[in-house]
C-alpha positions as a printed Julia matrix, in Angstrom:
228×3 Matrix{Float64}:
  -7.24  -15.86  -10.77
  -4.94  -18.7   -11.77
  -1.26  -18.24  -11.33
   0.05  -21.59  -12.22
  -1.26  -25.18  -12.59
  -0.84  -28.84  -11.87
  -0.15  -31.31  -14.67
  -0.7   -35.04  -14.37
  -0.71  -36.42  -10.72
  -0.31  -33.88   -7.91
   2.56  -35.82   -6.34
   4.41  -35.85   -9.58
   3.86  -32.21  -10.67
   6.54  -29.58  -10.61
   4.02  -26.78  -10.48
   0.83  -26.24   -8.49
  -2.4   -24.17   -9.01
  -2.72  -21.02   -7.06
  -6.4   -20.08   -6.92
  -7.88  -17.01   -5.3
 -11.34  -15.53   -5.0
 -12.54  -13.81   -8.07
 -12.67  -10.01   -7.79
 -15.27   -8.68  -10.18
 -14.46   -4.99   -9.72
 -10.89   -5.36  -10.66
  -8.3    -2.97   -9.13
  -9.09   -0.17   -6.73
  -8.56    2.63   -9.24
 -10.84    0.94  -11.83
 -13.51    0.52   -9.09
 -13.26    4.16   -7.98
 -13.52    5.38  -11.52
 -16.38    3.05  -12.79
 -18.37    3.47   -9.65
 -17.86    7.22   -9.23
 -16.76    6.83   -5.61
 -16.83   10.07   -3.69
 -14.34   11.4    -1.14
 -16.05    9.65    1.83
 -16.19    6.46   -0.04
 -12.5     6.67   -0.85
 -11.78    7.21    2.88
 -13.71    4.04    3.8
 -11.68    2.06    1.2
  -8.47    3.52    2.66
  -9.69    2.25    5.97
 -10.1    -1.22    4.59
  -6.58   -1.22    3.11
  -5.26   -0.08    6.45
  -6.96   -3.01    8.15
  -5.4    -5.43    5.64
  -1.83   -4.04    6.05
  -2.25   -3.98    9.91
  -3.13   -7.67    9.66
  -0.05   -8.78    7.68
   2.23   -6.58    9.84
   0.87   -8.24   12.97
   1.91  -11.56   11.45
   5.44  -10.21   10.69
   5.06   -9.63    6.96
   6.13   -6.61    5.08
   4.22   -6.32    1.76
   6.86   -4.4    -0.16
   4.63   -3.16   -3.09
   1.69   -1.31   -1.87
  -0.13    0.59   -4.66
  -3.64    0.79   -5.99
  -2.88   -1.72   -8.76
  -2.31   -4.28   -5.99
  -5.55   -3.58   -4.29
  -8.55   -5.57   -5.68
 -12.2    -5.03   -5.0
 -14.59   -7.95   -4.21
 -18.25   -8.31   -5.16
 -19.29   -6.48   -2.02
 -17.08   -3.41   -2.81
 -14.48   -4.35   -0.25
 -10.83   -3.66   -0.78
  -8.49   -6.71   -0.73
  -4.71   -6.55   -0.54
  -3.04   -8.62   -3.21
   0.29   -9.51   -5.01
   2.61  -10.8    -2.26
   5.29  -11.71   -4.76
   7.95   -9.61   -3.04
   6.76   -9.69    0.51
   9.21  -10.43    3.21
   9.14  -11.76    6.78
  10.7    -9.01    8.94
  12.57  -11.46   11.15
  14.43  -13.02    8.17
  17.93  -11.61    8.08
  18.25  -12.37    4.3
  16.39  -10.49    1.55
  16.54  -12.16   -1.69
  14.08  -12.02   -4.62
  14.48  -14.35   -7.61
  13.64  -11.6   -10.0
  16.48   -9.41   -9.12
  19.98   -9.14   -7.55
  20.43  -10.0    -3.85
  19.52   -6.99   -1.69
  18.43   -4.77   -4.6
  15.18   -2.87   -4.51
  12.29   -4.76   -6.0
   8.92   -3.14   -6.21
   7.48   -0.07   -7.85
   9.66    2.97   -7.58
   7.03    5.7    -7.37
   5.58    4.19   -4.19
   9.01    3.32   -2.51
  10.17    4.82    0.78
  13.4     6.88    0.6
  15.47    4.2     2.44
  14.49    1.7    -0.19
  15.32    4.05   -3.14
  18.8     4.84   -1.71
  19.57    2.54    1.32
  23.24    3.63    1.35
  22.01    7.09    2.48
  20.45    5.45    5.49
  23.35    3.17    6.27
  21.31    0.16    5.26
  22.72   -2.97    3.74
  19.72   -3.68    1.4
  16.55   -2.27    0.09
  14.38   -4.93    1.68
  10.87   -4.07    2.46
  10.07   -3.3     6.13
   7.0    -2.34    8.12
   8.14    1.29    8.0
   8.55    1.32    4.24
   5.01   -0.07    3.91
   3.73    2.75    5.91
   5.38    5.28    3.49
   3.92    3.44    0.5
   0.46    3.54    2.24
   0.76    7.49    2.16
   1.57    7.22   -1.62
  -1.35    4.98   -2.15
  -3.73    7.51   -0.59
  -2.5    10.27   -2.7
  -2.9     7.96   -5.82
  -6.5     7.24   -4.8
  -7.42   10.88   -4.58
  -5.65   11.93   -7.89
  -5.86    8.78  -10.11
  -2.08    9.32  -10.87
   1.21    7.82   -9.71
   2.99    9.87   -7.02
   5.04   12.7    -8.46
   3.84   11.71  -11.92
   5.3    14.98  -13.42
   8.91   13.72  -12.84
   9.39   11.38  -15.86
  12.94   10.27  -15.07
  13.37    7.54  -12.35
  16.89    8.6   -11.45
  15.7    12.21  -10.96
  12.81   10.85   -8.91
  15.06    8.83   -6.65
  17.19   11.83   -6.02
  14.34   14.25   -5.39
  12.5    11.79   -2.95
  15.5    10.28   -1.08
  17.81   13.3    -0.94
  15.76   16.35   -1.38
  12.57   15.03    0.46
  10.26   15.93   -2.35
   6.61   14.79   -1.74
   3.36   14.93   -3.6
   1.13   18.04   -3.44
  -2.11   17.8    -1.43
  -5.11   16.53   -3.62
  -8.03   18.95   -3.55
 -10.59   16.32   -2.42
  -8.73   14.91    0.6
  -9.84   15.83    4.2
  -7.66   17.56    6.69
  -7.84   14.51    8.89
  -6.61   12.17    6.14
  -4.05   14.62    4.78
  -2.62   14.66    8.42
  -2.29   10.81    8.19
  -0.49   11.09    4.86
   2.11   13.6     6.16
   2.85   11.42    9.25
   3.26    8.3     7.06
   5.79    9.79    4.66
   8.21   11.07    7.34
  11.71   10.86    5.87
  13.12    8.94    8.78
  11.64    5.37    9.05
  11.58    5.53   12.82
   9.4     8.73   12.73
   6.57    6.98   11.03
   3.48    5.7    12.94
   2.82    1.97   12.99
  -0.08    0.72   10.8
  -1.84   -0.51   13.95
  -1.99    3.0    15.34
  -2.88    4.46   11.9
  -5.64    2.0    11.52
  -7.27    2.87   14.91
  -6.81    6.55   14.09
  -8.37    6.37   10.6
 -11.39    4.4    11.95
 -11.88    6.82   14.8
 -11.95    9.74   12.41
 -14.51    7.95   10.19
 -16.75    7.22   13.18
 -16.47   10.9    14.13
 -17.53   12.03   10.69
 -20.5     9.61   10.53
 -21.69   10.8    13.94
 -21.45   14.41   13.04
 -23.34   13.88    9.75
 -26.01   11.94   11.56
 -25.74    9.01    9.14
 -25.46    5.43   10.09
 -22.58    4.82    7.69
 -20.75    1.6     7.02
 -20.65   -0.42   10.19
 -18.09   -2.96    8.95
 -15.48   -0.34    7.96
 -16.08    2.1    10.77
 -16.15   -0.33   13.7
């Protein structure tokens, strides 16, 4: 993918090329649909996404826009976290994004945590992304993977959506295909209070432990890379 480009001599250019690895399978939803990925395969992909988010969190970065459209799939069928355009260093006291007003919520509404939708209700000065808000968005991503639809897609109005999620604590219904273990992960991730959510590090360990347990119970070798 090419984001921009250099013209003339590099030292004289006002823009630079941003080149990243080609992802032949496109977005995560496209990959799941075209390859007819089953429930276990989706869980393995969720595990890969959890590893990626854990890595950026360990380096002090909140992504801010976690959704299936921002997860790409490489030639080996491995999920890759993409689109860091609104990411934020958590130790930076200022949150400012060139595409919007200072302190305003930038991202995709349907995946946003309640405290980003209505920061004033949580006594926050801005809607900046945090590690905790990423955890909430991770729960919405999981629901999206198992339904193929945006969270609470039946609520058409964004204003009503914000009110229902941030003030009335509305959450998506359980997808039919999802396992009890993964649904438990989802419910812990979408806790209303940011401080009640688990860290991505603990979630990552938990998800991989559950996958290893299922592989052992089924008697199959499974995917070593994801389950280790």
